[in-house]
mmCIF file of C-alpha atoms and ligand atoms in Angstrom:
data_model
loop_
_atom_site.group_PDB
_atom_site.id
_atom_site.type_symbol
_atom_site.label_atom_id
_atom_site.label_comp_id
_atom_site.label_asym_id
_atom_site.label_seq_id
_atom_site.Cartn_x
_atom_site.Cartn_y
_atom_site.Cartn_z
ATOM 1 C CA MET A 1 19.251 -45.813 6.934
ATOM 2 C CA ALA A 2 17.511 -42.326 7.045
ATOM 3 C CA ARG A 3 20.224 -39.429 6.011
ATOM 4 C CA LEU A 4 20.693 -36.037 7.748
ATOM 5 C CA SER A 5 21.991 -32.907 6.237
ATOM 6 C CA ILE A 6 23.769 -30.561 7.971
ATOM 7 C CA ILE A 7 23.859 -27.454 6.480
ATOM 8 C CA VAL A 8 26.438 -25.117 7.887
ATOM 9 C CA PRO A 9 26.587 -21.367 6.621
ATOM 10 C CA CYS A 10 30.368 -20.303 7.436
ATOM 11 C CA TYR A 11 31.767 -16.758 7.059
ATOM 12 C CA ASN A 12 35.266 -15.714 8.794
ATOM 13 C CA GLU A 13 35.131 -18.651 11.113
ATOM 14 C CA GLU A 14 38.235 -19.886 11.399
ATOM 15 C CA ALA A 15 38.100 -19.757 14.792
ATOM 16 C CA THR A 16 35.348 -22.072 15.556
ATOM 17 C CA VAL A 17 34.596 -24.586 12.617
ATOM 18 C CA GLU A 18 37.308 -27.377 13.837
ATOM 19 C CA ALA A 19 35.634 -26.694 17.489
ATOM 20 C CA PHE A 20 31.879 -26.915 15.631
ATOM 21 C CA TYR A 21 32.762 -30.002 13.487
ATOM 22 C CA ARG A 22 33.876 -32.042 16.955
ATOM 23 C CA ALA A 23 31.262 -31.285 18.859
ATOM 24 C CA SER A 24 28.993 -31.827 16.471
ATOM 25 C CA ALA A 25 30.176 -35.196 14.898
ATOM 26 C CA SER A 26 30.367 -36.586 17.883
ATOM 27 C CA VAL A 27 26.603 -36.340 18.883
ATOM 28 C CA CYS A 28 25.296 -36.968 15.730
ATOM 29 C CA ALA A 29 27.427 -40.409 16.228
ATOM 30 C CA GLY A 30 25.189 -41.524 18.353
ATOM 31 C CA LEU A 31 21.688 -40.701 16.841
ATOM 32 C CA PRO A 32 20.268 -43.876 16.240
ATOM 33 C CA ASP A 33 19.526 -45.077 12.397
ATOM 34 C CA VAL A 34 21.045 -41.835 10.437
ATOM 35 C CA GLU A 35 23.822 -41.119 8.742
ATOM 36 C CA THR A 36 24.997 -37.837 9.334
ATOM 37 C CA GLU A 37 26.416 -35.534 6.381
ATOM 38 C CA PHE A 38 27.767 -32.313 7.193
ATOM 39 C CA LEU A 39 27.175 -29.708 4.079
ATOM 40 C CA PHE A 40 29.712 -26.333 4.965
ATOM 41 C CA VAL A 41 28.604 -23.437 3.037
ATOM 42 C CA ASP A 42 31.952 -20.968 2.826
ATOM 43 C CA ASP A 43 30.496 -17.552 1.917
ATOM 44 C CA GLY A 44 33.087 -15.961 0.608
ATOM 45 C CA SER A 45 35.337 -15.438 3.952
ATOM 46 C CA SER A 46 38.273 -14.000 3.689
ATOM 47 C CA ASP A 47 40.412 -15.712 6.515
ATOM 48 C CA ARG A 48 41.436 -19.244 6.645
ATOM 49 C CA THR A 49 37.723 -20.998 7.113
ATOM 50 C CA LEU A 50 37.897 -22.827 3.604
ATOM 51 C CA GLU A 51 40.712 -24.277 4.114
ATOM 52 C CA LEU A 52 39.864 -25.460 6.984
ATOM 53 C CA ILE A 53 36.760 -26.842 6.162
ATOM 54 C CA GLN A 54 38.585 -28.697 3.258
ATOM 55 C CA GLU A 55 40.754 -30.329 5.569
ATOM 56 C CA LEU A 56 38.513 -31.340 7.528
ATOM 57 C CA ALA A 57 36.627 -32.500 4.079
ATOM 58 C CA LYS A 58 40.110 -34.612 3.328
ATOM 59 C CA ARG A 59 39.737 -35.971 7.179
ATOM 60 C CA GLU A 60 36.454 -36.783 7.387
ATOM 61 C CA ARG A 61 34.119 -38.925 4.787
ATOM 62 C CA ASN A 62 30.825 -37.086 6.054
ATOM 63 C CA VAL A 63 31.810 -33.311 5.166
ATOM 64 C CA ARG A 64 31.334 -31.475 1.923
ATOM 65 C CA TRP A 65 31.717 -28.033 0.946
ATOM 66 C CA LEU A 66 30.111 -25.399 -1.064
ATOM 67 C CA SER A 67 32.097 -21.878 -1.382
ATOM 68 C CA PHE A 68 30.759 -18.613 -3.019
ATOM 69 C CA SER A 69 32.573 -16.104 -5.421
ATOM 70 C CA ARG A 70 31.904 -13.711 -2.946
ATOM 71 C CA ASN A 71 30.144 -12.591 0.338
ATOM 72 C CA PHE A 72 27.065 -13.389 -0.456
ATOM 73 C CA GLY A 73 25.097 -13.130 3.120
ATOM 74 C CA LYS A 74 23.929 -15.680 5.813
ATOM 75 C CA GLU A 75 20.663 -15.915 3.583
ATOM 76 C CA ALA A 76 21.871 -17.444 0.095
ATOM 77 C CA ALA A 77 23.979 -19.597 2.370
ATOM 78 C CA MET A 78 21.407 -21.944 3.862
ATOM 79 C CA PHE A 79 19.633 -21.728 0.573
ATOM 80 C CA ALA A 80 22.153 -22.712 -0.918
ATOM 81 C CA GLY A 81 23.104 -25.928 1.279
ATOM 82 C CA LEU A 82 19.302 -26.780 1.722
ATOM 83 C CA GLU A 83 19.518 -27.003 -2.308
ATOM 84 C CA HIS A 84 22.362 -29.191 -2.189
ATOM 85 C CA ALA A 85 21.811 -31.196 0.753
ATOM 86 C CA LYS A 86 20.649 -34.123 -0.115
ATOM 87 C CA GLY A 87 19.240 -36.162 3.230
ATOM 88 C CA ASP A 88 15.671 -36.913 4.561
ATOM 89 C CA TYR A 89 16.223 -34.291 6.660
ATOM 90 C CA ALA A 90 18.046 -30.985 7.018
ATOM 91 C CA ALA A 91 18.992 -29.383 9.852
ATOM 92 C CA VAL A 92 20.308 -25.868 9.244
ATOM 93 C CA MET A 93 23.353 -24.875 12.397
ATOM 94 C CA ASP A 94 25.496 -21.667 12.912
ATOM 95 C CA ALA A 95 29.158 -22.792 13.134
ATOM 96 C CA ASP A 96 29.723 -20.939 16.196
ATOM 97 C CA LEU A 97 28.370 -23.327 18.497
ATOM 98 C CA GLN A 98 25.413 -20.560 19.699
ATOM 99 C CA ASP A 99 23.304 -23.610 18.160
ATOM 100 C CA PRO A 100 23.895 -26.075 21.164
ATOM 101 C CA PRO A 101 24.522 -29.268 19.263
ATOM 102 C CA ALA A 102 22.955 -30.675 22.226
ATOM 103 C CA LEU A 103 19.706 -30.519 20.967
ATOM 104 C CA LEU A 104 19.941 -32.863 17.689
ATOM 105 C CA PRO A 105 18.570 -35.801 18.921
ATOM 106 C CA GLU A 106 15.237 -34.012 20.449
ATOM 107 C CA LEU A 107 14.834 -31.665 16.777
ATOM 108 C CA LEU A 108 14.988 -35.526 14.964
ATOM 109 C CA GLU A 109 13.085 -37.893 17.603
ATOM 110 C CA ALA A 110 10.454 -34.881 17.085
ATOM 111 C CA VAL A 111 10.676 -34.815 12.944
ATOM 112 C CA ARG A 112 11.062 -38.911 13.005
ATOM 113 C CA SER A 113 8.015 -39.793 15.132
ATOM 114 C CA GLY A 114 5.508 -37.887 12.780
ATOM 115 C CA GLU A 115 4.047 -36.167 14.596
ATOM 116 C CA TYR A 116 5.743 -32.599 13.595
ATOM 117 C CA ASP A 117 7.333 -31.647 10.208
ATOM 118 C CA CYS A 118 9.681 -29.346 11.711
ATOM 119 C CA ALA A 119 11.460 -29.245 14.695
ATOM 120 C CA ALA A 120 12.755 -25.286 15.885
ATOM 121 C CA VAL A 121 14.573 -23.881 18.304
ATOM 122 C CA ARG A 122 13.515 -20.559 20.436
ATOM 123 C CA ARG A 123 15.906 -18.914 23.320
ATOM 124 C CA VAL A 124 13.756 -17.820 25.351
ATOM 125 C CA ASP A 125 16.417 -14.899 26.806
ATOM 126 C CA ARG A 126 19.198 -12.523 25.070
ATOM 127 C CA LYS A 127 21.418 -13.054 27.789
ATOM 128 C CA GLY A 128 24.905 -11.671 26.577
ATOM 129 C CA GLU A 129 23.057 -9.343 24.205
ATOM 130 C CA PRO A 130 23.801 -5.643 24.128
ATOM 131 C CA PRO A 131 20.600 -4.464 26.033
ATOM 132 C CA ILE A 132 19.693 -1.968 22.921
ATOM 133 C CA ARG A 133 19.840 -4.260 20.223
ATOM 134 C CA SER A 134 17.759 -6.857 22.722
ATOM 135 C CA TRP A 135 15.130 -3.860 22.834
ATOM 136 C CA PHE A 136 15.203 -2.671 19.144
ATOM 137 C CA ALA A 137 14.924 -6.738 18.603
ATOM 138 C CA ARG A 138 12.131 -7.156 20.563
ATOM 139 C CA GLN A 139 10.537 -3.920 19.427
ATOM 140 C CA PHE A 140 10.578 -5.303 15.943
ATOM 141 C CA TYR A 141 9.077 -9.077 16.304
ATOM 142 C CA LYS A 142 6.400 -7.467 18.309
ATOM 143 C CA LEU A 143 5.814 -4.548 15.044
ATOM 144 C CA ILE A 144 6.127 -7.042 12.361
ATOM 145 C CA ASN A 145 3.827 -9.363 14.279
ATOM 146 C CA LYS A 146 1.289 -6.269 14.083
ATOM 147 C CA MET A 147 2.102 -5.696 10.363
ATOM 148 C CA SER A 148 2.258 -9.313 9.093
ATOM 149 C CA ARG A 149 0.260 -12.149 8.728
ATOM 150 C CA THR A 150 2.544 -14.732 8.338
ATOM 151 C CA GLU A 151 3.707 -15.130 12.380
ATOM 152 C CA ILE A 152 7.619 -14.768 13.287
ATOM 153 C CA VAL A 153 8.330 -15.739 16.563
ATOM 154 C CA ASP A 154 10.213 -13.840 18.523
ATOM 155 C CA GLY A 155 13.916 -15.338 19.801
ATOM 156 C CA ALA A 156 13.672 -17.978 17.206
ATOM 157 C CA ARG A 157 16.845 -19.132 15.576
ATOM 158 C CA ASP A 158 17.026 -20.550 11.882
ATOM 159 C CA PHE A 159 18.462 -23.532 14.257
ATOM 160 C CA ARG A 160 16.044 -25.885 13.475
ATOM 161 C CA LEU A 161 15.577 -29.615 11.312
ATOM 162 C CA MET A 162 12.862 -30.191 8.932
ATOM 163 C CA THR A 163 11.800 -32.938 6.528
ATOM 164 C CA ARG A 164 12.509 -33.125 2.785
ATOM 165 C CA GLN A 165 8.626 -32.427 2.164
ATOM 166 C CA MET A 166 9.126 -29.206 4.046
ATOM 167 C CA VAL A 167 13.200 -28.256 1.971
ATOM 168 C CA ASN A 168 11.016 -28.804 -1.381
ATOM 169 C CA ALA A 169 8.910 -26.588 -0.629
ATOM 170 C CA ILE A 170 11.237 -23.854 0.781
ATOM 171 C CA LEU A 171 13.063 -24.224 -2.007
ATOM 172 C CA ARG A 172 10.370 -23.817 -4.609
ATOM 173 C CA LEU A 173 10.435 -19.720 -2.938
ATOM 174 C CA THR A 174 12.894 -18.762 -4.771
ATOM 175 C CA GLU A 175 12.825 -14.560 -3.973
ATOM 176 C CA TYR A 176 15.919 -12.594 -3.652
ATOM 177 C CA ASN A 177 15.115 -10.718 -1.092
ATOM 178 C CA ARG A 178 14.998 -13.541 1.394
ATOM 179 C CA PHE A 179 13.804 -13.529 4.826
ATOM 180 C CA SER A 180 14.185 -17.065 6.058
ATOM 181 C CA LYS A 181 12.372 -16.387 9.677
ATOM 182 C CA GLY A 182 9.182 -15.524 7.648
ATOM 183 C CA ILE A 183 9.649 -18.144 5.109
ATOM 184 C CA PHE A 184 10.116 -20.783 7.231
ATOM 185 C CA SER A 185 6.752 -19.690 9.033
ATOM 186 C CA TRP A 186 4.995 -19.163 5.508
ATOM 187 C CA VAL A 187 5.596 -22.904 3.618
ATOM 188 C CA GLY A 188 3.747 -24.039 7.425
ATOM 189 C CA PHE A 189 3.379 -27.529 7.980
ATOM 190 C CA ARG A 190 3.790 -28.317 12.011
ATOM 191 C CA THR A 191 6.696 -26.581 14.054
ATOM 192 C CA LYS A 192 7.622 -27.906 17.116
ATOM 193 C CA TRP A 193 9.241 -25.086 19.456
ATOM 194 C CA VAL A 194 11.846 -26.371 21.652
ATOM 195 C CA GLU A 195 13.345 -23.742 24.108
ATOM 196 C CA THR A 196 16.930 -23.018 25.237
ATOM 197 C CA VAL A 197 18.815 -20.188 26.874
ATOM 198 C CA ASN A 198 21.099 -17.698 25.550
ATOM 199 C CA VAL A 199 24.422 -19.483 24.184
ATOM 200 C CA GLU A 200 27.274 -17.372 23.547
ATOM 201 C CA ARG A 201 29.584 -17.735 20.761
ATOM 202 C CA SER A 202 32.307 -19.932 21.133
ATOM 203 C CA GLY A 203 35.004 -17.855 19.321
ATOM 204 C CA GLY A 204 35.679 -15.200 16.793
ATOM 205 C CA GLU A 205 32.689 -12.336 15.758
ATOM 206 C CA SER A 206 29.635 -11.781 15.010
ATOM 207 C CA LYS A 207 29.325 -10.920 12.184
ATOM 208 C CA TRP A 208 26.469 -8.780 12.091
ATOM 209 C CA SER A 209 26.571 -4.754 13.758
ATOM 210 C CA PHE A 210 23.399 -2.940 14.665
ATOM 211 C CA PHE A 211 23.470 -1.016 11.548
ATOM 212 C CA LYS A 212 23.023 -4.702 9.426
ATOM 213 C CA LEU A 213 20.408 -5.751 11.922
ATOM 214 C CA LEU A 214 18.629 -2.765 11.510
ATOM 215 C CA LEU A 215 18.713 -3.392 7.263
ATOM 216 C CA TYR A 216 17.601 -7.051 7.184
ATOM 217 C CA ALA A 217 14.765 -6.071 9.904
ATOM 218 C CA LEU A 218 13.506 -3.387 7.216
ATOM 219 C CA ASP A 219 13.654 -6.376 4.650
ATOM 220 C CA GLY A 220 12.026 -8.402 6.874
ATOM 221 C CA ILE A 221 8.781 -6.393 6.944
ATOM 222 C CA ILE A 222 8.840 -5.416 3.483
ATOM 223 C CA ALA A 223 9.166 -9.119 2.439
ATOM 224 C CA PHE A 224 6.620 -10.216 4.581
ATOM 225 C CA SER A 225 4.235 -7.583 5.134
ATOM 226 C CA THR A 226 2.106 -4.541 2.680
ATOM 227 C CA ALA A 227 1.065 -2.530 5.694
ATOM 228 C CA PRO A 228 3.314 0.361 4.990
ATOM 229 C CA LEU A 229 1.537 1.264 2.010
ATOM 230 C CA ALA A 230 -1.486 1.312 3.801
ATOM 231 C CA ILE A 231 -0.114 3.237 6.984
ATOM 232 C CA ALA A 232 1.005 5.658 4.115
ATOM 233 C CA SER A 233 -2.463 5.602 2.026
ATOM 234 C CA VAL A 234 -4.686 6.383 5.239
ATOM 235 C CA LEU A 235 -1.879 8.984 6.220
ATOM 236 C CA GLY A 236 -2.291 10.510 2.983
ATOM 237 C CA LEU A 237 -6.163 10.125 3.413
ATOM 238 C CA ALA A 238 -6.493 11.466 7.032
ATOM 239 C CA LEU A 239 -4.612 14.509 5.724
ATOM 240 C CA CYS A 240 -6.939 15.559 2.886
ATOM 241 C CA ALA A 241 -9.512 15.244 4.935
ATOM 242 C CA ALA A 242 -7.644 17.640 7.819
ATOM 243 C CA SER A 243 -7.327 20.317 5.285
ATOM 244 C CA PHE A 244 -11.065 20.061 3.588
ATOM 245 C CA PHE A 245 -12.072 21.157 7.240
ATOM 246 C CA ALA A 246 -9.093 23.480 7.301
ATOM 247 C CA ILE A 247 -10.483 25.055 3.604
ATOM 248 C CA VAL A 248 -14.178 25.545 5.082
ATOM 249 C CA PHE A 249 -12.865 27.524 8.175
ATOM 250 C CA VAL A 250 -10.740 29.926 6.305
ATOM 251 C CA ILE A 251 -13.644 30.456 4.096
ATOM 252 C CA VAL A 252 -16.038 30.977 6.842
ATOM 253 C CA ARG A 253 -14.082 33.019 8.694
ATOM 254 C CA GLN A 254 -12.974 35.208 5.781
ATOM 255 C CA LEU A 255 -17.083 35.499 4.803
ATOM 256 C CA VAL A 256 -17.804 36.574 8.799
ATOM 257 C CA TRP A 257 -14.548 38.448 9.430
ATOM 258 C CA GLY A 258 -12.667 40.009 6.700
ATOM 259 C CA GLY A 259 -9.622 38.617 5.412
ATOM 260 C CA SER A 260 -6.804 38.273 7.808
ATOM 261 C CA ALA A 261 -2.571 39.072 6.532
ATOM 262 C CA PHE A 262 -1.328 37.451 9.427
ATOM 263 C CA GLY A 263 -0.795 33.374 9.679
ATOM 264 C CA TRP A 264 1.675 33.084 7.410
ATOM 265 C CA PRO A 265 4.096 30.968 9.905
ATOM 266 C CA SER A 266 2.066 28.527 10.300
ATOM 267 C CA LEU A 267 1.708 28.279 6.691
ATOM 268 C CA VAL A 268 5.341 27.253 6.296
ATOM 269 C CA CYS A 269 4.990 24.907 8.978
ATOM 270 C CA ILE A 270 1.736 23.167 8.162
ATOM 271 C CA ILE A 271 4.230 22.990 4.247
ATOM 272 C CA LEU A 272 6.845 21.976 5.547
ATOM 273 C CA LEU A 273 4.720 18.964 7.202
ATOM 274 C CA ILE A 274 2.272 17.944 4.384
ATOM 275 C CA ALA A 275 6.442 18.491 2.112
ATOM 276 C CA GLY A 276 7.616 15.206 4.560
ATOM 277 C CA ILE A 277 4.878 12.988 5.432
ATOM 278 C CA GLN A 278 4.975 13.440 1.647
ATOM 279 C CA LEU A 279 8.743 12.775 1.006
ATOM 280 C CA PHE A 280 8.395 10.066 4.059
ATOM 281 C CA CYS A 281 5.454 7.666 2.154
ATOM 282 C CA MET A 282 7.339 8.177 -1.034
ATOM 283 C CA GLY A 283 10.560 6.562 0.788
ATOM 284 C CA ILE A 284 8.219 3.680 1.614
ATOM 285 C CA LEU A 285 6.850 3.339 -1.700
ATOM 286 C CA GLY A 286 10.394 3.385 -3.149
ATOM 287 C CA GLN A 287 11.714 1.318 -0.629
ATOM 288 C CA TYR A 288 9.029 -1.572 -2.433
ATOM 289 C CA LEU A 289 9.910 -0.846 -5.958
ATOM 290 C CA ALA A 290 13.580 -1.410 -5.119
ATOM 291 C CA LYS A 291 12.657 -4.345 -3.731
ATOM 292 C CA THR A 292 10.699 -5.448 -6.596
ATOM 293 C CA TYR A 293 13.335 -3.835 -9.349
ATOM 294 C CA LEU A 294 15.845 -6.322 -7.613
ATOM 295 C CA GLU A 295 13.494 -9.135 -8.063
ATOM 296 C CA VAL A 296 12.438 -7.909 -11.341
ATOM 297 C CA LYS A 297 16.120 -8.587 -12.342
ATOM 298 C CA LYS A 298 16.157 -12.137 -11.585
ATOM 299 C CA ARG A 299 20.066 -11.988 -10.083
ATOM 300 C CA PRO A 300 21.443 -16.036 -8.639
ATOM 301 C CA ILE A 301 20.876 -15.833 -4.860
ATOM 302 C CA TYR A 302 24.105 -16.950 -5.019
ATOM 303 C CA ILE A 303 27.614 -17.926 -6.812
ATOM 304 C CA LEU A 304 29.767 -21.036 -6.505
ATOM 305 C CA ARG A 305 33.087 -20.943 -6.878
ATOM 306 C CA GLU A 306 34.221 -24.414 -5.990
ATOM 307 C CA SER A 307 32.652 -26.848 -4.038
ATOM 308 C CA GLY A 308 33.814 -30.342 -2.560
ATOM 309 C CA GLY A 309 34.064 -33.056 0.055
ATOM 310 C CA GLY A 310 32.588 -36.414 0.289
ATOM 311 C CA ASN A 311 35.329 -37.746 -0.715
ATOM 312 C CA SER A 312 34.953 -37.057 -4.359
ATOM 313 C CA ASP A 313 37.348 -35.023 -6.162
ATOM 314 C CA GLU A 314 37.156 -31.419 -5.013
ATOM 315 C CA GLY A 315 37.278 -29.147 -8.584
ATOM 316 C CA LYS A 316 35.200 -25.960 -9.802
ATOM 317 C CA ALA A 317 31.421 -25.773 -9.615
HETATM 318 N N1 UDP B 1 27.198 -16.053 8.438
HETATM 319 C C1 UDP B 1 27.160 -16.012 7.255
HETATM 320 N N2 UDP B 1 27.480 -15.007 5.807
HETATM 321 C C2 UDP B 1 27.375 -13.800 6.679
HETATM 322 C C3 UDP B 1 26.686 -13.544 7.844
HETATM 323 C C4 UDP B 1 26.977 -14.543 8.911
HETATM 324 O O1 UDP B 1 27.082 -16.859 6.268
HETATM 325 O O2 UDP B 1 27.206 -13.002 5.602
HETATM 326 C C5 UDP B 1 26.794 -17.040 9.365
HETATM 327 C C6 UDP B 1 28.096 -16.959 10.192
HETATM 328 O O3 UDP B 1 29.097 -17.775 9.788
HETATM 329 C C7 UDP B 1 27.429 -18.165 11.405
HETATM 330 C C8 UDP B 1 26.037 -17.917 11.143
HETATM 331 O O4 UDP B 1 25.967 -16.815 9.881
HETATM 332 O O5 UDP B 1 27.803 -19.423 11.353
HETATM 333 C C9 UDP B 1 25.035 -16.527 12.107
HETATM 334 O O6 UDP B 1 26.200 -15.689 12.226
HETATM 335 P P1 UDP B 1 26.724 -14.964 13.242
HETATM 336 O O7 UDP B 1 27.306 -15.553 14.448
HETATM 337 O O8 UDP B 1 27.172 -13.592 12.763
HETATM 338 O O9 UDP B 1 25.328 -14.300 14.094
HETATM 339 P P2 UDP B 1 24.650 -13.479 15.291
HETATM 340 O O10 UDP B 1 24.945 -15.416 16.049
HETATM 341 O O11 UDP B 1 25.544 -12.758 15.836
HETATM 342 O O12 UDP B 1 23.602 -12.958 15.248
HETATM 343 MG MG1 MG B 2 26.557 -16.279 16.247
#
């Protein structure tokens, strides 16, 4: 019998863990010829999430859990889950029921048929989301797809089900700055897109503030495109060309009409403009350098504090 591992990153999800398990387990029980294991990854929650998961694991044989030493972020939690998943297939799902478990049979069927290596969910609307957030999100997808050769699908959720082969490919990408939407696409394989409408959180609160999302978007661009560096170089070249023409103009004017003392305010404006552009480009360079710095340190993506479940003895990782 094939095995399916469902990976669930959880950060302060005490309000939703139980409901998530109940809803998903009942769907999974109906999946033909598949044994399901749930792998909850507690991402350093400060509420009762871990306790609830542990209780669940005591009751249910198919629940395993990992717990981080602190909050490492959803990307790290997904990576840890994929690393520890034992199934022939692995799926990633949010704990807040925004990823409808009812789609699981369709996803599994697509991958099992052999026609696809991965089935992923994309939402076709952003109902219930603040309009400003939606607008920025849409602009982000437009921008990153112009800048990067890796296709990042607008509205793609992290909810997807994939084969062991694809999981292994993802695990080979051990970068520290992880942007999964890009990584899933970068590794390739045949992906079936299943569309759904936006579902609102079943309880608790979103862990993403606008600022956190903005930083994540920048991470995504830096991780999957070097276009900003090219833009900085082109901008530099264009300014050099402009200043060359300006110099020629000044020399000709001097020779033809003689010197002039006025013009310093415009000079100050130009100096300020150029200085600003220089700092801006240095900032772009700095971003790449900072990411490189973080990568070369080769720090682990996450640190486990404890793990357990699967009716085994719980213990330190
Ligand atoms: N999450 C996590 N670590 C974090 C932030 C979020 O593991 O630092 C998990 C969270 O518990 C949830 C999923 O990632 O299962 C999606 O988070 P959330 O629902 O807050 O994001 P949104 O759906 O609002 O984009
Ligand atoms: Mg959510």
